[in-house]
XYZ file of C-alpha atoms in Angstrom:
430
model
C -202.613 -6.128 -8.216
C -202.907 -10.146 -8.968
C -199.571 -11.301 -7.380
C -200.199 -14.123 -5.457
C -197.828 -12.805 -2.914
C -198.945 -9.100 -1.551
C -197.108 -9.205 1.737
C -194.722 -6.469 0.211
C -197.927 -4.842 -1.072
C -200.461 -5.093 1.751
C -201.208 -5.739 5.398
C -201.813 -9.083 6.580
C -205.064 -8.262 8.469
C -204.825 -4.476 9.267
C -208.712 -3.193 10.484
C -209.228 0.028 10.418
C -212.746 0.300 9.387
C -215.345 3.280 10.862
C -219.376 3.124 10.457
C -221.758 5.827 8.759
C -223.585 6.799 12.052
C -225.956 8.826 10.261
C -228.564 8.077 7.920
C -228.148 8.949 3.813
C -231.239 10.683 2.174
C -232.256 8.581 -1.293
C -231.747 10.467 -4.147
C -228.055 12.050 -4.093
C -228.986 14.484 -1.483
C -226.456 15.460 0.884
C -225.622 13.409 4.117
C -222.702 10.484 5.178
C -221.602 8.544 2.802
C -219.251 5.403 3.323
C -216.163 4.714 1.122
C -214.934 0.793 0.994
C -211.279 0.598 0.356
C -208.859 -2.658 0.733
C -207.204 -3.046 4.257
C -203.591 -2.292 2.925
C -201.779 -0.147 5.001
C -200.850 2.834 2.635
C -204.355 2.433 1.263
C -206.066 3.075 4.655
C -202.999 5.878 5.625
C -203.614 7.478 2.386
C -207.835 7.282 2.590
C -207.928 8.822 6.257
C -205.796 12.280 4.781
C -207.972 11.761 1.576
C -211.696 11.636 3.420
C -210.398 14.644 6.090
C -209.424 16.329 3.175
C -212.776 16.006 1.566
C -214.768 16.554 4.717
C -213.060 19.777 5.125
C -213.616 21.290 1.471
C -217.234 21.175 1.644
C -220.014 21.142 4.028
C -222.826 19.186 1.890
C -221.175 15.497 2.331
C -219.864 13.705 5.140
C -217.433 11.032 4.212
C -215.925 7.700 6.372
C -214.018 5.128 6.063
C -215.045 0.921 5.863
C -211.713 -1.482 5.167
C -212.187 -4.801 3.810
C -210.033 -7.727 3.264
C -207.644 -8.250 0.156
C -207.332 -11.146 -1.699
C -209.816 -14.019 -2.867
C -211.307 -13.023 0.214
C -211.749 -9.582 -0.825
C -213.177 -9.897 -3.751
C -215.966 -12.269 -2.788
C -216.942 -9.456 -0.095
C -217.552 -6.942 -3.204
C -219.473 -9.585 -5.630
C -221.476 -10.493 -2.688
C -222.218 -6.856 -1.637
C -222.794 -6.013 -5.405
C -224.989 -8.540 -6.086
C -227.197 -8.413 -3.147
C -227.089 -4.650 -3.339
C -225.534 -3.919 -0.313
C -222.331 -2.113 -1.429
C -221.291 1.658 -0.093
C -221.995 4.569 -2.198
C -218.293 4.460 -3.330
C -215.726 1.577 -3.444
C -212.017 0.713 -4.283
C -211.749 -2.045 -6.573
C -209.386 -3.545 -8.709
C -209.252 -2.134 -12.669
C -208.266 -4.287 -15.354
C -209.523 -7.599 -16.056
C -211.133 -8.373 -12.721
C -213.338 -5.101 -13.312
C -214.913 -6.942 -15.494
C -215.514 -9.872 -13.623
C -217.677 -7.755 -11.292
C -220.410 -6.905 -14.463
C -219.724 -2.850 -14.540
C -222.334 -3.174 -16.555
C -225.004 -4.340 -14.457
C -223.783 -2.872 -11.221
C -221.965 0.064 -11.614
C -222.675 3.764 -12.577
C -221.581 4.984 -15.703
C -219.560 7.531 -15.045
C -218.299 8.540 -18.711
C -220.055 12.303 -19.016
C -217.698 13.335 -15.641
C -215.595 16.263 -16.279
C -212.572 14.091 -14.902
C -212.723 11.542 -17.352
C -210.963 13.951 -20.181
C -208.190 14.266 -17.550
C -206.849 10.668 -17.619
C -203.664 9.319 -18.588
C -203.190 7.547 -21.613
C -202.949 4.067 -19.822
C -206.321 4.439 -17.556
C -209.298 4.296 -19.554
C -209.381 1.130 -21.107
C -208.696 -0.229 -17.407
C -211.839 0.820 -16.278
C -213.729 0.705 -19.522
C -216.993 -1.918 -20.525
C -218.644 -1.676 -23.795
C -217.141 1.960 -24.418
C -218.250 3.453 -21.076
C -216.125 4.498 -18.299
C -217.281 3.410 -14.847
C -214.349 3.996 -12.495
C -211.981 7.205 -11.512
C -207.976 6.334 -10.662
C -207.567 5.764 -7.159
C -204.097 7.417 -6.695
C -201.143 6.841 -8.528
C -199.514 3.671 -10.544
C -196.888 1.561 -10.115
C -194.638 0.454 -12.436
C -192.048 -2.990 -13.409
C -188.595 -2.383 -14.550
C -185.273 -2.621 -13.296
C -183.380 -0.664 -10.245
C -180.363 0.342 -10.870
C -177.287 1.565 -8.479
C -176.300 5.168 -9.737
C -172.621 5.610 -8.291
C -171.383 2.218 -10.156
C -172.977 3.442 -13.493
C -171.470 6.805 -13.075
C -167.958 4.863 -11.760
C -167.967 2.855 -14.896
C -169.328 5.292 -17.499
C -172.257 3.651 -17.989
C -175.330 5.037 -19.064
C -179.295 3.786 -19.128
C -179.629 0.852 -21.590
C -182.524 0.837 -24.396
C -181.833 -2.421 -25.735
C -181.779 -6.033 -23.971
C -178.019 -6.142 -25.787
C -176.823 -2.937 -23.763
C -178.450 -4.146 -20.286
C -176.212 -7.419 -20.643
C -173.155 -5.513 -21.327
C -173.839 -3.077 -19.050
C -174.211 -6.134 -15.934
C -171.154 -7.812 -18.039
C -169.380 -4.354 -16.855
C -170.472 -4.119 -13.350
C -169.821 -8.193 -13.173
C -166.273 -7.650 -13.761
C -165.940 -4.204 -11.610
C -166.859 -7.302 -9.158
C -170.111 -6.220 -8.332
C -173.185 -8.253 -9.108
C -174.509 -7.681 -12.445
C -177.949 -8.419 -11.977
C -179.528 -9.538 -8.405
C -182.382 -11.467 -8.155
C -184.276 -12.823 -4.548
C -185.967 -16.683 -5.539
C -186.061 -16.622 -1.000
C -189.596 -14.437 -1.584
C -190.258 -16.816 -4.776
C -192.774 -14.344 -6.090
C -189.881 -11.568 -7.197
C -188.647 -14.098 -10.058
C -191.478 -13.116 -12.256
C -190.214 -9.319 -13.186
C -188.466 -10.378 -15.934
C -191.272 -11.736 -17.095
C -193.894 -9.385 -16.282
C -192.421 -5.966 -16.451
C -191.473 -7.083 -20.347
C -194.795 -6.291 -21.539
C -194.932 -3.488 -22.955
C -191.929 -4.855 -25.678
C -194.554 -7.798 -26.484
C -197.214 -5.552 -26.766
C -195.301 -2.722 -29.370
C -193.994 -6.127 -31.038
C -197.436 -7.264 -31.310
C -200.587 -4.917 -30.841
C -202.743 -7.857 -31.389
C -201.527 -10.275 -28.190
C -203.809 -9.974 -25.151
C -206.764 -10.463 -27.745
C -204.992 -13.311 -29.215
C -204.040 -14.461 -26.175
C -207.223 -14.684 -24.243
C -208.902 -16.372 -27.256
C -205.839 -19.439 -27.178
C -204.351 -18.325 -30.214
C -200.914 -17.734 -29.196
C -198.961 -18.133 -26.066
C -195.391 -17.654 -25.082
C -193.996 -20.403 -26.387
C -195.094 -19.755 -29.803
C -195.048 -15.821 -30.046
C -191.452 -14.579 -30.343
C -191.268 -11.222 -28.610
C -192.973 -12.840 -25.363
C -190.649 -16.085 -25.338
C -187.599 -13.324 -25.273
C -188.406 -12.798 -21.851
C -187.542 -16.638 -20.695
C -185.331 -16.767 -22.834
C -183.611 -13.478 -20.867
C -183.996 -15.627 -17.612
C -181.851 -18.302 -19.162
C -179.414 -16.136 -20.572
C -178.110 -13.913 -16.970
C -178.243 -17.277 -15.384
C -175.919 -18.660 -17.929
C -173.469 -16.317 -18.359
C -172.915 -15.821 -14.349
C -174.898 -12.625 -13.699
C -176.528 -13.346 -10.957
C -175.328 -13.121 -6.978
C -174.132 -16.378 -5.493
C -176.882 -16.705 -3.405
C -179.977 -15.752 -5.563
C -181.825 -19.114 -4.628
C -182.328 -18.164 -1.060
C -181.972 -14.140 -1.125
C -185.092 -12.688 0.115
C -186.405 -9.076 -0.760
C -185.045 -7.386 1.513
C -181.408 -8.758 1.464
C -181.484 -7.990 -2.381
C -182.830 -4.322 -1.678
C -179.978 -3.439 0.718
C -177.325 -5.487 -1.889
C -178.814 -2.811 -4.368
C -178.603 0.773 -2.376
C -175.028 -0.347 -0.808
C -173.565 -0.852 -4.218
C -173.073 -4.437 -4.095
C -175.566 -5.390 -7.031
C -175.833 -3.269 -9.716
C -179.460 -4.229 -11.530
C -182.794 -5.407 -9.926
C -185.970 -6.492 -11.561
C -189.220 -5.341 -9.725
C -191.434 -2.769 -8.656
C -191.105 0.830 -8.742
C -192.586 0.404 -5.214
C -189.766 -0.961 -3.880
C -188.659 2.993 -3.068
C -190.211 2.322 0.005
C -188.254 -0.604 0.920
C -185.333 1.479 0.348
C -186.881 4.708 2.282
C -187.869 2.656 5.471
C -184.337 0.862 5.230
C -181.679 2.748 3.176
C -182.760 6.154 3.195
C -179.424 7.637 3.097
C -178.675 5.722 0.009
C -182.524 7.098 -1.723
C -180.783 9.166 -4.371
C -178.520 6.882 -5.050
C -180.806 4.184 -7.144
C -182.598 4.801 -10.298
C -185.160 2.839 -12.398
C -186.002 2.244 -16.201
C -187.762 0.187 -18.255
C -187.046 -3.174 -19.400
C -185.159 -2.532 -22.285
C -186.501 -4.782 -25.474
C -184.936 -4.902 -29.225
C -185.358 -1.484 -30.616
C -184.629 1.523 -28.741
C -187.104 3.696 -30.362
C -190.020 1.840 -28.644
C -188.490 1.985 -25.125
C -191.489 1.875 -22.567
C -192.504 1.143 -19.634
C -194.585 -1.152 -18.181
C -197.289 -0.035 -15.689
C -199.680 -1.601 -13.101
C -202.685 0.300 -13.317
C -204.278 1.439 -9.630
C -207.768 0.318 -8.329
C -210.460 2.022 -9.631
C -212.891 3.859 -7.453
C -216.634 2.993 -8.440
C -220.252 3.797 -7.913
C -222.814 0.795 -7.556
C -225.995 1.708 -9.578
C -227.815 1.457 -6.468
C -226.141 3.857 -4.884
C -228.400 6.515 -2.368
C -225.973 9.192 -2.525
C -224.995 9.394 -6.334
C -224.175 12.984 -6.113
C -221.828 12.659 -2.681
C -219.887 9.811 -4.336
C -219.593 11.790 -7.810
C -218.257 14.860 -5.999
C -216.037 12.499 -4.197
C -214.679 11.245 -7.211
C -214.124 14.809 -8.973
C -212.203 15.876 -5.422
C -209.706 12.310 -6.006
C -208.995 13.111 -9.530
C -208.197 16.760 -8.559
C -204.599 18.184 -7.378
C -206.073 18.572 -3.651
C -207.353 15.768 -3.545
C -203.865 13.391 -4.604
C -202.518 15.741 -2.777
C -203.529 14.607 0.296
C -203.447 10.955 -0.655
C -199.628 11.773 -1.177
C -199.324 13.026 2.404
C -201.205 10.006 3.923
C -198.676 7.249 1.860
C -195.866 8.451 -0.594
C -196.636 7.461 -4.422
C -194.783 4.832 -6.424
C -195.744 6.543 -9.635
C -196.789 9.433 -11.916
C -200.811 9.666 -11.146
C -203.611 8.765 -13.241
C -204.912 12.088 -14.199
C -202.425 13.883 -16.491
C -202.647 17.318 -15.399
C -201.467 16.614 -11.429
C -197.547 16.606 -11.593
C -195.809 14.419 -8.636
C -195.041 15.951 -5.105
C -192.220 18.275 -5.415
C -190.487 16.376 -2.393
C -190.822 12.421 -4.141
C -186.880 10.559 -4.774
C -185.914 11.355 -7.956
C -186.340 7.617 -9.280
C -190.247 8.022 -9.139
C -190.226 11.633 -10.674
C -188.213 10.620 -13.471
C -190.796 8.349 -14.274
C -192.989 10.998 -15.146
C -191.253 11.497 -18.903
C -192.660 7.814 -19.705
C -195.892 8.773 -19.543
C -195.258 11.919 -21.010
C -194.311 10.293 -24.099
C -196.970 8.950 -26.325
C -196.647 5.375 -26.575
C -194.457 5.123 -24.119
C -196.449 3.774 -21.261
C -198.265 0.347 -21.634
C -200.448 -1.123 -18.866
C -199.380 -4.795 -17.610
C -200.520 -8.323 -19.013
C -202.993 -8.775 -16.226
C -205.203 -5.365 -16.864
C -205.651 -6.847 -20.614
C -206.268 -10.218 -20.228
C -207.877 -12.488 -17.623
C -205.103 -15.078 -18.594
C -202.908 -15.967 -15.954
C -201.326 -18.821 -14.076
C -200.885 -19.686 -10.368
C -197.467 -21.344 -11.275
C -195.213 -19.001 -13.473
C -193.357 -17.882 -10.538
C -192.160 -21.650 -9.100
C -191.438 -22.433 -13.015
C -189.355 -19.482 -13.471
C -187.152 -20.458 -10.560
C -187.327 -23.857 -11.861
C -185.362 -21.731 -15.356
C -183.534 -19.479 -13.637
C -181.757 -22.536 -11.488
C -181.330 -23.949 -14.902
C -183.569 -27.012 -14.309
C -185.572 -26.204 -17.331
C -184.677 -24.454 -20.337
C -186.378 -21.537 -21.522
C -188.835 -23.676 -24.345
C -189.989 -25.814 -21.863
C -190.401 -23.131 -19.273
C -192.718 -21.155 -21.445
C -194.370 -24.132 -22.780
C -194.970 -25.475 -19.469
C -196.489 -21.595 -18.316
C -198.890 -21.875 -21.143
C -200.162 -25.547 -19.922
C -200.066 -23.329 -16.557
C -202.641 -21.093 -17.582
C -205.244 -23.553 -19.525
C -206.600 -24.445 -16.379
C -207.790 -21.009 -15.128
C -208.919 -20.192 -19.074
C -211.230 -23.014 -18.609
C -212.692 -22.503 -15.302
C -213.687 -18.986 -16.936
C -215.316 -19.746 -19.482
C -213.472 -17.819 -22.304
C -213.800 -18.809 -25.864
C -210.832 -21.472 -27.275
C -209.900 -22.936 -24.215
């Protein structure tokens, strides 16, 4: 994930790491083996079930636990471990563009001839992927971007899942004049008024195959390309046509969360990890919301778009290769996200396309399933494909949204936004 806010996402300084207190045999023999995971709370929940789990199949390898920070802070711990070879025999790392700022080449074990690698999901591979070898295994399921929506008014109103952009508007038009809110949005946690934005991407990307690529190299931007300047231009539009709840400046997560599962708002841009937001706080309302994707122009393409999970990686200077590849076949396998699912709840259908959800997950995330059972149907976020992005979109999106800036200048001032961070790495055109 490459929010600048994670405080819905992660812990704020949870330890919870445990030491290898025996020595590892060089090699790949058998022996204790540490796994290095991020410090956020359902990460560390879900490792502990994952690594007993492990430890209990087999005899050969003894698995534990080290956390590290998230954040900048985070990642400098795994380039500096990396680099002075000091990293665990397996880590958790993000997938995606920032894989590739940590040279998989160079550091990591290629992992391509695994038996688990013909098992991934369409969206996976190229996450995890450096000059057409695959060095990193899914570490549990995905999340998604899309809009919530409150069952009992769309049932009340005979409404039913919009496809199109059009049919979302009258759809919230409906619910607007049922006196409900037609679409909620939270600017009090600033960081929520990107979903519009974000979770659009799979529309640009079946409108045009071509834009990360073009994108990274400067040569278009979301000003200029029409499919991504929809998205702002959506922003503008439920602002302007009185959409939104009164109070959308200062609502705050969890204020729009409980105005969705009580019926009050009717729509809500974000994750598909808000279920647990709803479980911890509105769990007799859990069967009550549903989600989809953001609807775009044509129908036929409906998709969703996904935020790919960490991948789990081998350093190539690893003295346990074998350990941390049958680690990695036991997380890919049914037992194994099995008892990742017991330790934290997933937000999403899994990485590996043969696993099917828990039998017991709210019927929002199951349904998600027939999105990536759909060719074409699934496409991973902006960030996994490109390095491109701002610090700013989210405060300029507010700044649209309040209707202090139209929707050109918005998305002309987001692609000033991200010239800066282009530069500072060294890509091509900028």
């Amino acid at each position: 994930m490459a929010f600048s806010r994670r405080a819905f996402m992660a812990g704020t300084g949870l330890a919870a790491s445990s030491l290898v207190v025996t020595g590892c045999s060089a090699g790949g023999g058998g022996g204790a083996v540490t796994f290095l995971v991020d410090n956020d709370p359902n990460t560390i929940a879900a490792t502990e079930s994952l690594i007993s789990a492990f430890n209990s199949s087999q005899t050969e390898h003894e698995f534990t636990m080290e956390s590290r920070p998230g954040g900048t802070e985070g990642d400098n711990l795994v380039k500096t471990r990396l680099s002075t070879q000091d990293m665990p025999d397996a880590f958790s790392y993000n997938s995606g563009s920032l894989f590739q700022a940590i040279r998989p080449v160079q550091n990591l074990l290629d992992l391509s001839d695994q038996p688990w690698v013909k098992r991934l999901a369409e969206a996976f591979p190229a996450s995890v992927t450096a000059e057409g070898k695959v060095y990193g295994a899914p570490h549990g399921g995905s999340n998604s971007g899309g809009i919530w929506y409150h069952k009992p008014t769309y049932e009340e109103l005979g409404l039913e899942v919009p496809l199109t952009w059009d049919d979302f508007i009258a759809n919230a038009q409906a619910a607007k004049s049922a006196g409900k809110h037609g679409v909620i949005q939270s600017y009090g946690d600033t960081y929520t008024s990107q979903f519009l934005v974000l979770a659009d991407y799979h529309n640009v990307a079946t409108a045009n195959p071509d834009f990360a690529d073009q994108y990274t190299a400067n040569q278009v931007g979301f000003a200029d390309d029409p499919a991504a300047f929809a998205s702002f231009q959506h922003i503008e539009q439920i602002a302007k046509e009185g959409l939104l709840n009164e109070d959308y400046v200062s609502t705050t997560l969890e204020q729009a969360i409980a105005y969705l599962a009580t019926g009050e708002g009717t729509h809500y841009p974000f994750f598909a990890s808000g279920i647990s937001e709803i479980k911890a706080n509105h769990p007799e309302q859990l069967e009550d919301v549903g989600f989809f994707a953001m609807p775009g122009t044509d129908a036929s393409t409906n998709g969703l778009t996904v935020w790919i999970p960490n991948g789990l990686y081998i350093p190539g200077t690893a003295e346990n290769p074998d350990a941390a590849k049958a680690f990695l076949e036991f997380v890919t396998s049914a037992e194994g996200l099995g008892a990742m699912a017991e330790g934290s709840q997933p937000t999403g259908p899994y990485m590996v396309s043969d696993v099917p959800l828990p039998d017991d997950i709210p019927t929002a995330i199951a349904e998600l399933q027939e999105y990536f059972d759909t060719e074409g149907a699934t496409t991973p976020a902006l960030e996994f494909v490109s390095p491109v992005k701002g610090p700013n979109l989210e405060n300029i999106l507010i700044e649209l949204g309040t209707g202090s800036i139209d929707a050109k200048t918005a998305a002309e001032r987001y692609d000033q936004d991200v010239e800066k961070q282009a530069q500072q790495l060294g890509l091509e055109g900028w």
